[in-house]
Short mmCIF file of C-alpha atoms and ligand atoms in Angstrom, two decimals:
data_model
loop_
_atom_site.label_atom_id
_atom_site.label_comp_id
_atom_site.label_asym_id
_atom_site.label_seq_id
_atom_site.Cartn_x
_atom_site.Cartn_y
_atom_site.Cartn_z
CA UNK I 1 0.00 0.00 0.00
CA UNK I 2 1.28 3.45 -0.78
CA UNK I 3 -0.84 6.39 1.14
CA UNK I 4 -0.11 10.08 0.60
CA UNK I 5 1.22 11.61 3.84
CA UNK I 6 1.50 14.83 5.33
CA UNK I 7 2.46 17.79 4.00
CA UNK I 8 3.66 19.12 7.47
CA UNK I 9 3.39 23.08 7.25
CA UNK I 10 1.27 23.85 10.64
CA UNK I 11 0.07 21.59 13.46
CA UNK I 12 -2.39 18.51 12.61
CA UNK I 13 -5.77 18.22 12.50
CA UNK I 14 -8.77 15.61 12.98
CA UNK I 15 -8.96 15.97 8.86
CA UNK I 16 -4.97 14.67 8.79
CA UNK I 17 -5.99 12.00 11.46
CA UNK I 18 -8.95 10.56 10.24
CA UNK I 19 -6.88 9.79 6.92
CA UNK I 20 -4.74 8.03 9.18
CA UNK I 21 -7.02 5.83 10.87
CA UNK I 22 -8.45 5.05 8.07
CA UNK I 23 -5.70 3.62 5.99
CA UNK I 24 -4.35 1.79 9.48
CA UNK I 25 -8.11 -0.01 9.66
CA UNK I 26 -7.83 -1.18 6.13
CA UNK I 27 -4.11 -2.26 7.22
CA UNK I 28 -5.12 -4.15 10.39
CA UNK I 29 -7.66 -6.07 8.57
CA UNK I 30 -5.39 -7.14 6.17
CA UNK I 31 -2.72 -8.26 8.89
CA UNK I 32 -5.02 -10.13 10.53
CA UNK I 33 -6.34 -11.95 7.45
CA UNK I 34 -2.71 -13.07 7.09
CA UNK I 35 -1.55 -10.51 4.82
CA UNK I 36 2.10 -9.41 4.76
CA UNK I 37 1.88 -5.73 3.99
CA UNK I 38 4.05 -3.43 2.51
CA UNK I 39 2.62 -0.14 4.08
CA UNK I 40 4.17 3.43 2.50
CA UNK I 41 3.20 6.75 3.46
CA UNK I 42 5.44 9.58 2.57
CA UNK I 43 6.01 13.11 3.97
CA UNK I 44 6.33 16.18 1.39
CA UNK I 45 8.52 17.86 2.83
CA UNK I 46 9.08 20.49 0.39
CA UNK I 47 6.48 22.51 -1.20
CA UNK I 48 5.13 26.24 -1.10
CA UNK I 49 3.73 26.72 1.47
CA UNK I 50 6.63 25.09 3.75
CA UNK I 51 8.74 27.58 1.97
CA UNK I 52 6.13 30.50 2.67
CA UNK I 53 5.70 29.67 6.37
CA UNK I 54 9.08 29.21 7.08
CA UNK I 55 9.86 32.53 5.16
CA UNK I 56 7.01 34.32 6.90
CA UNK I 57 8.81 32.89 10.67
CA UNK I 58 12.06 33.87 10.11
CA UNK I 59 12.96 30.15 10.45
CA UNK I 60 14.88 27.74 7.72
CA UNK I 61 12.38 25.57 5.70
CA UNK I 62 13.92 22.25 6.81
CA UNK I 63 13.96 23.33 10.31
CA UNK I 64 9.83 24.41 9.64
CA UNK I 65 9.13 21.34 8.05
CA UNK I 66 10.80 18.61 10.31
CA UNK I 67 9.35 20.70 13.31
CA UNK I 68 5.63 19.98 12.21
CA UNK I 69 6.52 16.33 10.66
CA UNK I 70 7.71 15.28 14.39
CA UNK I 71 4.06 16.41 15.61
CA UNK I 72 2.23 14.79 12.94
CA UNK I 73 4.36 11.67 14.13
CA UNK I 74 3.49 11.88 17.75
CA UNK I 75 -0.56 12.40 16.64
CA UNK I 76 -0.27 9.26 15.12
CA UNK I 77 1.49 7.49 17.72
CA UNK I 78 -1.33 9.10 20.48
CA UNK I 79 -4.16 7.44 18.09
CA UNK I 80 -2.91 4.10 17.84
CA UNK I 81 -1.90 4.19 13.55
CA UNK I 82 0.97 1.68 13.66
CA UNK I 83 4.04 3.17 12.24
CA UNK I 84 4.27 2.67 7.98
CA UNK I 85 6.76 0.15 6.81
CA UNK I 86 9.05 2.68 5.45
CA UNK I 87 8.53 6.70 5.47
CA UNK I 88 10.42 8.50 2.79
CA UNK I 89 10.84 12.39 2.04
CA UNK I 90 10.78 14.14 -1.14
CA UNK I 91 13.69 15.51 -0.81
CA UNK I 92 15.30 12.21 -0.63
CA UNK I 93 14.22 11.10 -3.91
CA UNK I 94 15.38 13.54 -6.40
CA UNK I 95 17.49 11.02 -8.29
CA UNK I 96 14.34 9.00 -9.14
CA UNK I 97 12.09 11.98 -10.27
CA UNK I 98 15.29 12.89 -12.20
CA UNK I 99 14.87 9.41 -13.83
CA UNK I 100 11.17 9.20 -13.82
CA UNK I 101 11.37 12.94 -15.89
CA UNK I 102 13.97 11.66 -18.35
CA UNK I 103 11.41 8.33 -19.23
CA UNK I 104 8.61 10.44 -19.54
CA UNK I 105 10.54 13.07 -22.14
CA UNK I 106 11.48 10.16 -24.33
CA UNK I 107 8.65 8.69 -24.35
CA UNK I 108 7.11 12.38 -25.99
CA UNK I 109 4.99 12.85 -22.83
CA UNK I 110 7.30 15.55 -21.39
CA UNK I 111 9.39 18.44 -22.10
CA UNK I 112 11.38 21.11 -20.57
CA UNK I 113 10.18 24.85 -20.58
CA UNK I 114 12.04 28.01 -18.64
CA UNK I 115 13.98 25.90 -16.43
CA UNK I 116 10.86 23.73 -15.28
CA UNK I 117 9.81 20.38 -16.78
CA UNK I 118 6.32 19.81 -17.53
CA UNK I 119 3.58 16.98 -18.58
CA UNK I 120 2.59 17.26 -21.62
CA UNK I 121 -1.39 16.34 -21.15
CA UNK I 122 -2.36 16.68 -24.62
CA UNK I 123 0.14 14.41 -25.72
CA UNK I 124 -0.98 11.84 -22.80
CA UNK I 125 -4.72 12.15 -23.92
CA UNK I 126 -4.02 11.34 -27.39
CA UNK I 127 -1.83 8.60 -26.84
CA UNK I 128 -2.90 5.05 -27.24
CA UNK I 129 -4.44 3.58 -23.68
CA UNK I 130 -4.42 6.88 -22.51
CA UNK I 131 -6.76 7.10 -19.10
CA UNK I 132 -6.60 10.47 -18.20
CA UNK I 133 -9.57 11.82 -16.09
CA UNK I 134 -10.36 8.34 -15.22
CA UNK I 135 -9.67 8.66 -12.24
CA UNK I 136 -11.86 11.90 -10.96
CA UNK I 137 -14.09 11.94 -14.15
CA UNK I 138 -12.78 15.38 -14.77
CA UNK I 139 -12.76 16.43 -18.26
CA UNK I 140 -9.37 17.64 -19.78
CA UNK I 141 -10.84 20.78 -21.70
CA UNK I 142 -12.05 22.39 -18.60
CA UNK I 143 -8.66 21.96 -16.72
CA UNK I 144 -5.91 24.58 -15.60
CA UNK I 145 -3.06 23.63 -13.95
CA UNK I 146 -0.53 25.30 -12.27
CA UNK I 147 1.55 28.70 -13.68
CA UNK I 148 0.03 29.91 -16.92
CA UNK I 149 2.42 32.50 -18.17
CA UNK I 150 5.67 30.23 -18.63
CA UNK I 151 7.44 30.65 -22.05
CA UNK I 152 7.44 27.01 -23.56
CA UNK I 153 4.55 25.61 -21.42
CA UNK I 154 2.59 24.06 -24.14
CA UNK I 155 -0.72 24.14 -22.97
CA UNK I 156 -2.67 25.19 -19.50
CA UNK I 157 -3.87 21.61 -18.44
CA UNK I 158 0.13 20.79 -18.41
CA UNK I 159 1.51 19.96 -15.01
CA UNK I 160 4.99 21.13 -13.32
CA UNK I 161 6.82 17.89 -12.95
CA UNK I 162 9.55 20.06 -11.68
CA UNK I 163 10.11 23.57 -11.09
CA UNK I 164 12.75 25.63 -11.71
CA UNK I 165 14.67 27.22 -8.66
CA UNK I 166 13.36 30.50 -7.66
CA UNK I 167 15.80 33.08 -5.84
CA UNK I 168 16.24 32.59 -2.47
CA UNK I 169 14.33 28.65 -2.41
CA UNK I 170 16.38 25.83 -2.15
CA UNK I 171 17.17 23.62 -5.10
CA UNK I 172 18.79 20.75 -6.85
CA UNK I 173 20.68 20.14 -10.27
CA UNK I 174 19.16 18.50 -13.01
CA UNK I 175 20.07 17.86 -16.41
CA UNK I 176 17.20 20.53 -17.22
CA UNK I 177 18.46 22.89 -14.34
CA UNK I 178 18.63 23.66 -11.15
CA UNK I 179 14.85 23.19 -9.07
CA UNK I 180 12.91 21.36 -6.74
CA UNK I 181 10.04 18.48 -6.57
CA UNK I 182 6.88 19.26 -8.20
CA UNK I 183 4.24 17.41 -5.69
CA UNK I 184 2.90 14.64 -8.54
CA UNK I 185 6.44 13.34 -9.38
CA UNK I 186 7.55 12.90 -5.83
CA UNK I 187 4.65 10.33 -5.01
CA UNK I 188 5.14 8.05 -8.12
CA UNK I 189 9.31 8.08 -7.77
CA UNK I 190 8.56 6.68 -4.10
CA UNK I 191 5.87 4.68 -4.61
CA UNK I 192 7.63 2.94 -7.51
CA UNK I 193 10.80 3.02 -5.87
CA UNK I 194 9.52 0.62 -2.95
CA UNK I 195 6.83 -1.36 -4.17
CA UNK I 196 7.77 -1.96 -8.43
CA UNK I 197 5.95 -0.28 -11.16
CA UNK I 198 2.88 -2.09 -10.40
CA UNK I 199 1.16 -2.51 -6.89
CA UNK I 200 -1.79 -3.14 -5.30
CA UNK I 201 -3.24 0.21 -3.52
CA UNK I 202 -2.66 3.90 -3.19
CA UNK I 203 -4.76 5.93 -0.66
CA UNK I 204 -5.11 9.26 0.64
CA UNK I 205 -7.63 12.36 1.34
CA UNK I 206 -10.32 12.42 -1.11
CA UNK I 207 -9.49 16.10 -2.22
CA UNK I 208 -6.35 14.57 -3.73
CA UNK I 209 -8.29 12.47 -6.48
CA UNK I 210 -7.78 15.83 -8.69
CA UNK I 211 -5.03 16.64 -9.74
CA UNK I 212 -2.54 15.54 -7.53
CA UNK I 213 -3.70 11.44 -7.75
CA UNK I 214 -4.95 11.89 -11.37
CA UNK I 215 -1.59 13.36 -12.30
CA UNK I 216 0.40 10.57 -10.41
CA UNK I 217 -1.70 7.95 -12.54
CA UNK I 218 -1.02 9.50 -15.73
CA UNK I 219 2.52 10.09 -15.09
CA UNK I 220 3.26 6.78 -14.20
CA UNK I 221 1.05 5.12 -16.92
CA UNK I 222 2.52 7.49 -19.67
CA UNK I 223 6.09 5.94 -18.42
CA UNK I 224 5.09 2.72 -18.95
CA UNK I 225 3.88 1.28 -15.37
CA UNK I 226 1.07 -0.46 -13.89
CA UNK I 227 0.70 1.66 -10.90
CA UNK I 228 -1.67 0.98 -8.56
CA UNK I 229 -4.43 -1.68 -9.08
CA UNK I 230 -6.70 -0.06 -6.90
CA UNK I 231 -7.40 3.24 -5.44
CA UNK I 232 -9.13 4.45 -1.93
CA UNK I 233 -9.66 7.91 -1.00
CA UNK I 234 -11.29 8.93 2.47
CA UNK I 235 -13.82 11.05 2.63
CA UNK I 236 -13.23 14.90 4.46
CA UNK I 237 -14.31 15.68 8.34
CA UNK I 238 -16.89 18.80 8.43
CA UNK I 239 -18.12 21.56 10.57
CA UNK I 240 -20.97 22.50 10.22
CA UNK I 241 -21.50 21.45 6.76
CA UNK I 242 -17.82 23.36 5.49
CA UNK I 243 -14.76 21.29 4.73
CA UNK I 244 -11.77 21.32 7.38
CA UNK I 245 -9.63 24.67 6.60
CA UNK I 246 -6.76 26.10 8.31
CA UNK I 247 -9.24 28.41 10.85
CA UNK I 248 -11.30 24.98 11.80
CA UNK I 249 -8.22 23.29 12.15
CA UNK I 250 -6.75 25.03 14.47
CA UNK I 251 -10.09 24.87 16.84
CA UNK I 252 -9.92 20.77 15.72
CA UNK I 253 -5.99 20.68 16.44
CA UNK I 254 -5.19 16.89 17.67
CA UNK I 255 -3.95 18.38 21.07
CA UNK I 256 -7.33 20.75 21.60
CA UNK I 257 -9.62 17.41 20.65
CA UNK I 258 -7.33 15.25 23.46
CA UNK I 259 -8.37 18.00 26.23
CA UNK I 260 -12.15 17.20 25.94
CA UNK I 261 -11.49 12.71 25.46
CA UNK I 262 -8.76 10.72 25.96
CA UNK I 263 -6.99 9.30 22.44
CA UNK I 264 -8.58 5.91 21.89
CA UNK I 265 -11.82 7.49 22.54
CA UNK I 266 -10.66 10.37 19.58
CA UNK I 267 -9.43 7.47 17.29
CA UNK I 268 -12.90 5.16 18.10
CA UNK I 269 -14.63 8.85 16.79
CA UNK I 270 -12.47 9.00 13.41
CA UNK I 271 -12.73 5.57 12.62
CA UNK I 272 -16.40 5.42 13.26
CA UNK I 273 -17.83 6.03 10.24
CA UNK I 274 -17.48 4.57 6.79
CA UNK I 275 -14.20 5.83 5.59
CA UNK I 276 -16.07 6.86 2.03
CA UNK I 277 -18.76 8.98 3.95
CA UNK I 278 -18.45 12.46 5.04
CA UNK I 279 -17.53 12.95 9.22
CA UNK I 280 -19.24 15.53 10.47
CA UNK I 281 -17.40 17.10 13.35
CA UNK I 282 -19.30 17.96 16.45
CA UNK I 283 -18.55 18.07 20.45
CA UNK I 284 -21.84 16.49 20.93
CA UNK I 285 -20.94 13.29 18.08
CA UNK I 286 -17.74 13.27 19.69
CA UNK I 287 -19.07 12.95 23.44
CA UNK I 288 -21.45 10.35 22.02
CA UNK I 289 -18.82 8.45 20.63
CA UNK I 290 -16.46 8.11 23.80
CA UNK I 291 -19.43 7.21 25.60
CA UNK I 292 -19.79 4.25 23.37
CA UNK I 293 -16.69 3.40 23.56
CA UNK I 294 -16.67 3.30 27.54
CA UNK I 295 -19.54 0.93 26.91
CA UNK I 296 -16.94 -1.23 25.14
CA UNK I 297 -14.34 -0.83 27.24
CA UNK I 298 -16.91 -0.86 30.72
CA UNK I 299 -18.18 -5.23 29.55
CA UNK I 300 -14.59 -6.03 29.11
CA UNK I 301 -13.48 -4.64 32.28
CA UNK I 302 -16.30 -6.31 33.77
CA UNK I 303 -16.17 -9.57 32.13
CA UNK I 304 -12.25 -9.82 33.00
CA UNK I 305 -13.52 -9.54 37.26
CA UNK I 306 -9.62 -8.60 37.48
CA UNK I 307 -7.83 -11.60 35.55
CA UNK I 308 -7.21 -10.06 31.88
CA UNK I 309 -9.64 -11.56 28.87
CA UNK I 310 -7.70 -13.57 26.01
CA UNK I 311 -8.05 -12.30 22.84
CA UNK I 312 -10.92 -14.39 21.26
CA UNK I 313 -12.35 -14.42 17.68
CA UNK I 314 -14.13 -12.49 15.92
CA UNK I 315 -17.77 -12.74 14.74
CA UNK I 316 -18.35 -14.50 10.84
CA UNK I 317 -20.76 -10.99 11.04
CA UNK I 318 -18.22 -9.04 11.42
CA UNK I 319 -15.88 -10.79 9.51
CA UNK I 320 -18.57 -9.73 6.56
CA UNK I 321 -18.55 -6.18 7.90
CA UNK I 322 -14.97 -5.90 7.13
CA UNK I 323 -14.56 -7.96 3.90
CA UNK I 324 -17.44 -5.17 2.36
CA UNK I 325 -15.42 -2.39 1.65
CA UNK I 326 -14.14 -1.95 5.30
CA UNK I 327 -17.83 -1.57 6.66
CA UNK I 328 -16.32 0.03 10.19
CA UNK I 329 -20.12 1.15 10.78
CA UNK I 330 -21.62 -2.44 10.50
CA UNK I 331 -18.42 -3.85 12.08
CA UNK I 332 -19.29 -1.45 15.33
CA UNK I 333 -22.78 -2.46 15.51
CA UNK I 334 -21.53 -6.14 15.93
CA UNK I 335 -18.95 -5.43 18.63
CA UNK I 336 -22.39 -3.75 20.55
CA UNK I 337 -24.52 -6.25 19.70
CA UNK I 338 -21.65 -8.75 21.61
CA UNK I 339 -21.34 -6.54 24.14
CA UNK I 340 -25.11 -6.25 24.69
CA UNK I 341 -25.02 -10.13 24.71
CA UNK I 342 -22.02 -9.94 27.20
CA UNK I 343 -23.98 -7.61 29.72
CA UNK I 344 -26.92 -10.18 29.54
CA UNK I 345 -24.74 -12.72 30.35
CA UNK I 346 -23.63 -10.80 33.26
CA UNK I 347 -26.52 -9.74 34.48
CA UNK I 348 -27.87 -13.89 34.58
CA UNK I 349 -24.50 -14.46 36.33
CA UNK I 350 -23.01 -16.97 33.57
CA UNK I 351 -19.55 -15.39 33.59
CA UNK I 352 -17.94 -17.91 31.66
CA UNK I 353 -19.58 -16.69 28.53
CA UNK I 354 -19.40 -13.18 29.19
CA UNK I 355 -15.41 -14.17 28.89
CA UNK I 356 -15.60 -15.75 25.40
CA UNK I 357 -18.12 -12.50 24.39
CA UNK I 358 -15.43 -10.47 25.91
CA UNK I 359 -12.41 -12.13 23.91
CA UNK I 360 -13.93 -11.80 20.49
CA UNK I 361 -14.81 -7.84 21.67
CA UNK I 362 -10.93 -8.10 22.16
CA UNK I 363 -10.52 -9.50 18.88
CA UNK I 364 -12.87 -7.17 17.17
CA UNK I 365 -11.52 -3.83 18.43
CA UNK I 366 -7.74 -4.91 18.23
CA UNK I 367 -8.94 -5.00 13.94
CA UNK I 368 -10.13 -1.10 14.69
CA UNK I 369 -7.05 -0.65 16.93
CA UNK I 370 -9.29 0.17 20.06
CA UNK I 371 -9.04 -2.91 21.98
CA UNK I 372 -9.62 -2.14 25.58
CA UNK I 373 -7.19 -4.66 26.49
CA UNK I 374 -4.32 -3.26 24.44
CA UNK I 375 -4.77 0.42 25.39
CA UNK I 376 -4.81 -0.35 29.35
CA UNK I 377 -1.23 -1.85 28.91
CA UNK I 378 -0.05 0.75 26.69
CA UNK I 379 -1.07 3.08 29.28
CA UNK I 380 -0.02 1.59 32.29
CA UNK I 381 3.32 0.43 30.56
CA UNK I 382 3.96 4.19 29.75
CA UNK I 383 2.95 5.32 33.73
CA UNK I 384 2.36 2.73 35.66
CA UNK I 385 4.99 0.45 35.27
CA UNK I 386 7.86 3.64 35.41
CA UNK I 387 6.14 4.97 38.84
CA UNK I 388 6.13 1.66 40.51
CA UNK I 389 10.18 1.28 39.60
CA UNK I 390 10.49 4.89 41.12
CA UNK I 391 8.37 4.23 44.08
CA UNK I 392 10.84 1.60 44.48
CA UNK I 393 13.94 3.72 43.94
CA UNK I 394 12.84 6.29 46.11
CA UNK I 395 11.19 4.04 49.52
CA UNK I 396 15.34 3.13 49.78
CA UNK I 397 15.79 6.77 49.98
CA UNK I 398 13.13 7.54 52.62
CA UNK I 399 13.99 4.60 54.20
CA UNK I 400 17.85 6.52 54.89
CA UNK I 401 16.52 9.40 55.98
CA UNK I 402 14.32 8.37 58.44
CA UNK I 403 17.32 5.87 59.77
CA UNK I 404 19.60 9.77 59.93
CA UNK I 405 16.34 11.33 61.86
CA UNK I 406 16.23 8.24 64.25
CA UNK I 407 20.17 8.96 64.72
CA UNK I 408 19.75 12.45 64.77
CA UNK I 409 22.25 12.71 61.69
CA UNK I 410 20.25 15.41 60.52
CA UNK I 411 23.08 16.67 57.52
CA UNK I 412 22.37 13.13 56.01
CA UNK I 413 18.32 13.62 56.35
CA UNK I 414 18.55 17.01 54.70
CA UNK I 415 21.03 16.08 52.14
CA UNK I 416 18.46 12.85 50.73
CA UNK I 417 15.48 15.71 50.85
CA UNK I 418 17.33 18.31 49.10
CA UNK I 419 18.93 15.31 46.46
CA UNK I 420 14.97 14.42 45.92
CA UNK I 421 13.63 17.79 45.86
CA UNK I 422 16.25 18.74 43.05
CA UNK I 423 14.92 15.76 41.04
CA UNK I 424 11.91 17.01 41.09
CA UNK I 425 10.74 14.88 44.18
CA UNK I 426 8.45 16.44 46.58
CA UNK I 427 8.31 14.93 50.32
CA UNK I 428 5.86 15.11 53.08
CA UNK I 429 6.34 13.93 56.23
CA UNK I 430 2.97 12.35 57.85
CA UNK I 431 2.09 10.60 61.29
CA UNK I 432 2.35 7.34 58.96
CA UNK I 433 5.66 8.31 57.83
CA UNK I 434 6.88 10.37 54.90
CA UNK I 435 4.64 10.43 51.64
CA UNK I 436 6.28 11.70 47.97
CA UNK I 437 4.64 13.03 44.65
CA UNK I 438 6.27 14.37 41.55
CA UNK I 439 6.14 18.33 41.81
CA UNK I 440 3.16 19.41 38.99
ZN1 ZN S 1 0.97 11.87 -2.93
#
């Protein structure tokens, strides 16, 4: 699989993340079918509006860029989206576009112009097993791409493959001259760089079908390769009705949503509905969703009575959920129909099947990557587990002060407070003994 990544300019959004969670449920469910999959999602981490930003800061582009690409990373790692196989840059791939570029211009469906190198669409249309606006159904006469002024650009629907260096912008040497990435080229150099000319699926936001994936099919057809055998684009999240935009997103930033639920309960949200449908974002359908997913999370707990549920198997209903198009919304209404059946269970006191209902809930969820079971651990490894080996660590050091306070040593009780209180340690002595906390 090859998904189009970020383009990390600004913080990310619930728009970036549901994209994510998306292409990591259609991922699970292939892993645990018994898949081996090749998962590729690349960053761009050139393009204008890095170069703008970082211009408009006062801070280098790469420094912008890598900046926004480690938050993006840690949104995905607070959701639960397993990390890709592989996740290349565009600026590491310059040789391959450079390659890519000089296929395409022998082949007649490129050419350089002004120092850039463009597509030559007209060419591409009236080639033989030419597919362009397949894709998006757009038609080619009503299309205008990119800078229309050039001297040498052959016609407005023609694409930058490649742009020629501006003053001021970074850029690379070419047989056609200096310049940098144009966004269509990157994605089929990397795609076709790790999986082969031909592969199985490329994903990404549906407002890339036109131009950017259109433009990556026809390159890559036009040079002579299969490309992908199957395409998937998730649908947008709304507000009110209007398409995420830089002034939503920063009210729907991934660290404002985690103040009002905790992350599985943002990624359960996301991934709830059918990742071809529209989301529409609000607090109430987000409140509503974590609640259902405390339901979830609520049976297991109480199914488990305090030794941890196996993971079980899932439902043949589910199973069918799944293997139609990813049906996450049917596939939900199965895990609540077993957890229904689990509370009933309870409820007559027959505990022993409220376990097997609660392993194939555990089986279930892990395929949406919201099993209970798996988020507890992941939470108590990151906490729990670290304060219990400090709680350790620092009982020995109580333990030696109290031993200099019994034998009036006081220099030795003050140095082990003062040693604790520098590492951020704060002690209180109580009739029980002393207590400790981390200072806030
Ligand atoms: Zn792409």
């Amino acid at each position: 699989m090859y998904v189009c990544g970020a383009t990390p300019q600004s913080s990310p959004h619930i728009g970036h993340l549901r994209s994510g969670v998306a292409f990591d449920i259609v991922r699970r469910w292939f892993l645990a079918t018994g898949y081996d999959v090749a998962f590729v999602r690349n960053v761009t981490d050139i393009d204008d509006k890095i170069l703008t930003k970082a211009a408009e800061n006062g801070r280098p582009w790469w420094e912008w860029v890598s900046t926004y690409e480690r938050e993006f990373t840690r949104a995905y790692n607070a959701l639960g989206v397993l990390p890709p196989s592989v996740e290349p840059r565009a600026t590491g791939f310059v040789t391959q576009m450079v390659d890519y570029m000089q296929r395409l211009i022998d082949a007649g469906f490129a050419y350089a112009a002004s120092g850039s190198v463009y597509f030559d669409v007209a060419a591409w249309v009236a080639a033989e097993g030419s597919d362009y606006g397949s894709l998006s159904g757009n038609r080619v006469e009503e299309m205008e791409q990119g800078e229309t002024d050039v001297a040498g650009k052959r016609g407005a629907h023609d694409f930058a493959l490649w742009k020629a260096a501006k003053p001021g912008e970074p850029s690379w040497p070419t047989p056609w001259g200096d310049g940098r990435p144009g966004w269509h080229l990157e994605c089929s150099a990397m795609s076709t760089w790790y999986l082969g000319g031909s592969f199985d699926i490329h994903g990404g936001g549906l407002d890339l079908q036109f131009p950017h994936h259109e433009n990556e099919q026809a390159q890559s057809h036009a040079a002579g390769d299969g490309f992908a055998q199957y395409w998937m684009h998730n649908h947008w999240v709304t507000m009110a009705g209007e398409k995420m935009s830089k002034s939503l997103g920063n009210v729907l930033s991934i660290d404002n949503m985690l103040e009002s639920v905790r992350p599985v309960e943002l990624r359960y949200y996301l991934g709830s509905a059918h990742y071809r449908s529209v989301l529409e974002y609000s607090p109430a359908a987000l409140q509503e969703a974590a609640a259902g997913y405390r339901r979830i999370e609520d049976f297991v707990a109480r199914a488990s009575g305090g030794e941890p549920v196996a993971v079980g198997e899932w439902t043949p209903a589910f199973a069918d959920a799944m293997n139609e198009d990813f049906g996450v919304p049917k596939a939900l209404a199965e895990i609540h129909n077993t957890v229904r059946a689990g509370n009933k269970a309870l409820a007559d006191g027959d505990a022993a099947l409220a376990r097997d209902l609660a392993g194939a809930v555990r089986a279930m969820t892990a395929v949406l990557g919201i099993d209970p079971g798996e988020w507890a651990s992941a939470s108590a490894g990151a906490s729990g587990a670290a304060e219990a080996a400090l709680d350790v660590l620092v009982q020995a050091e109580l333990e030696r002060r109290a031993q200099a306070r019994a034998d009036k040593d006081w220099a030795t009780a003050d140095e082990v407070r003062d040693r604790l209180a520098a590492a951020g340690i704060d002690v209180t002595d109580t009739a029980d003994g002393a207590t400790w906390e981390l200072k806030g």
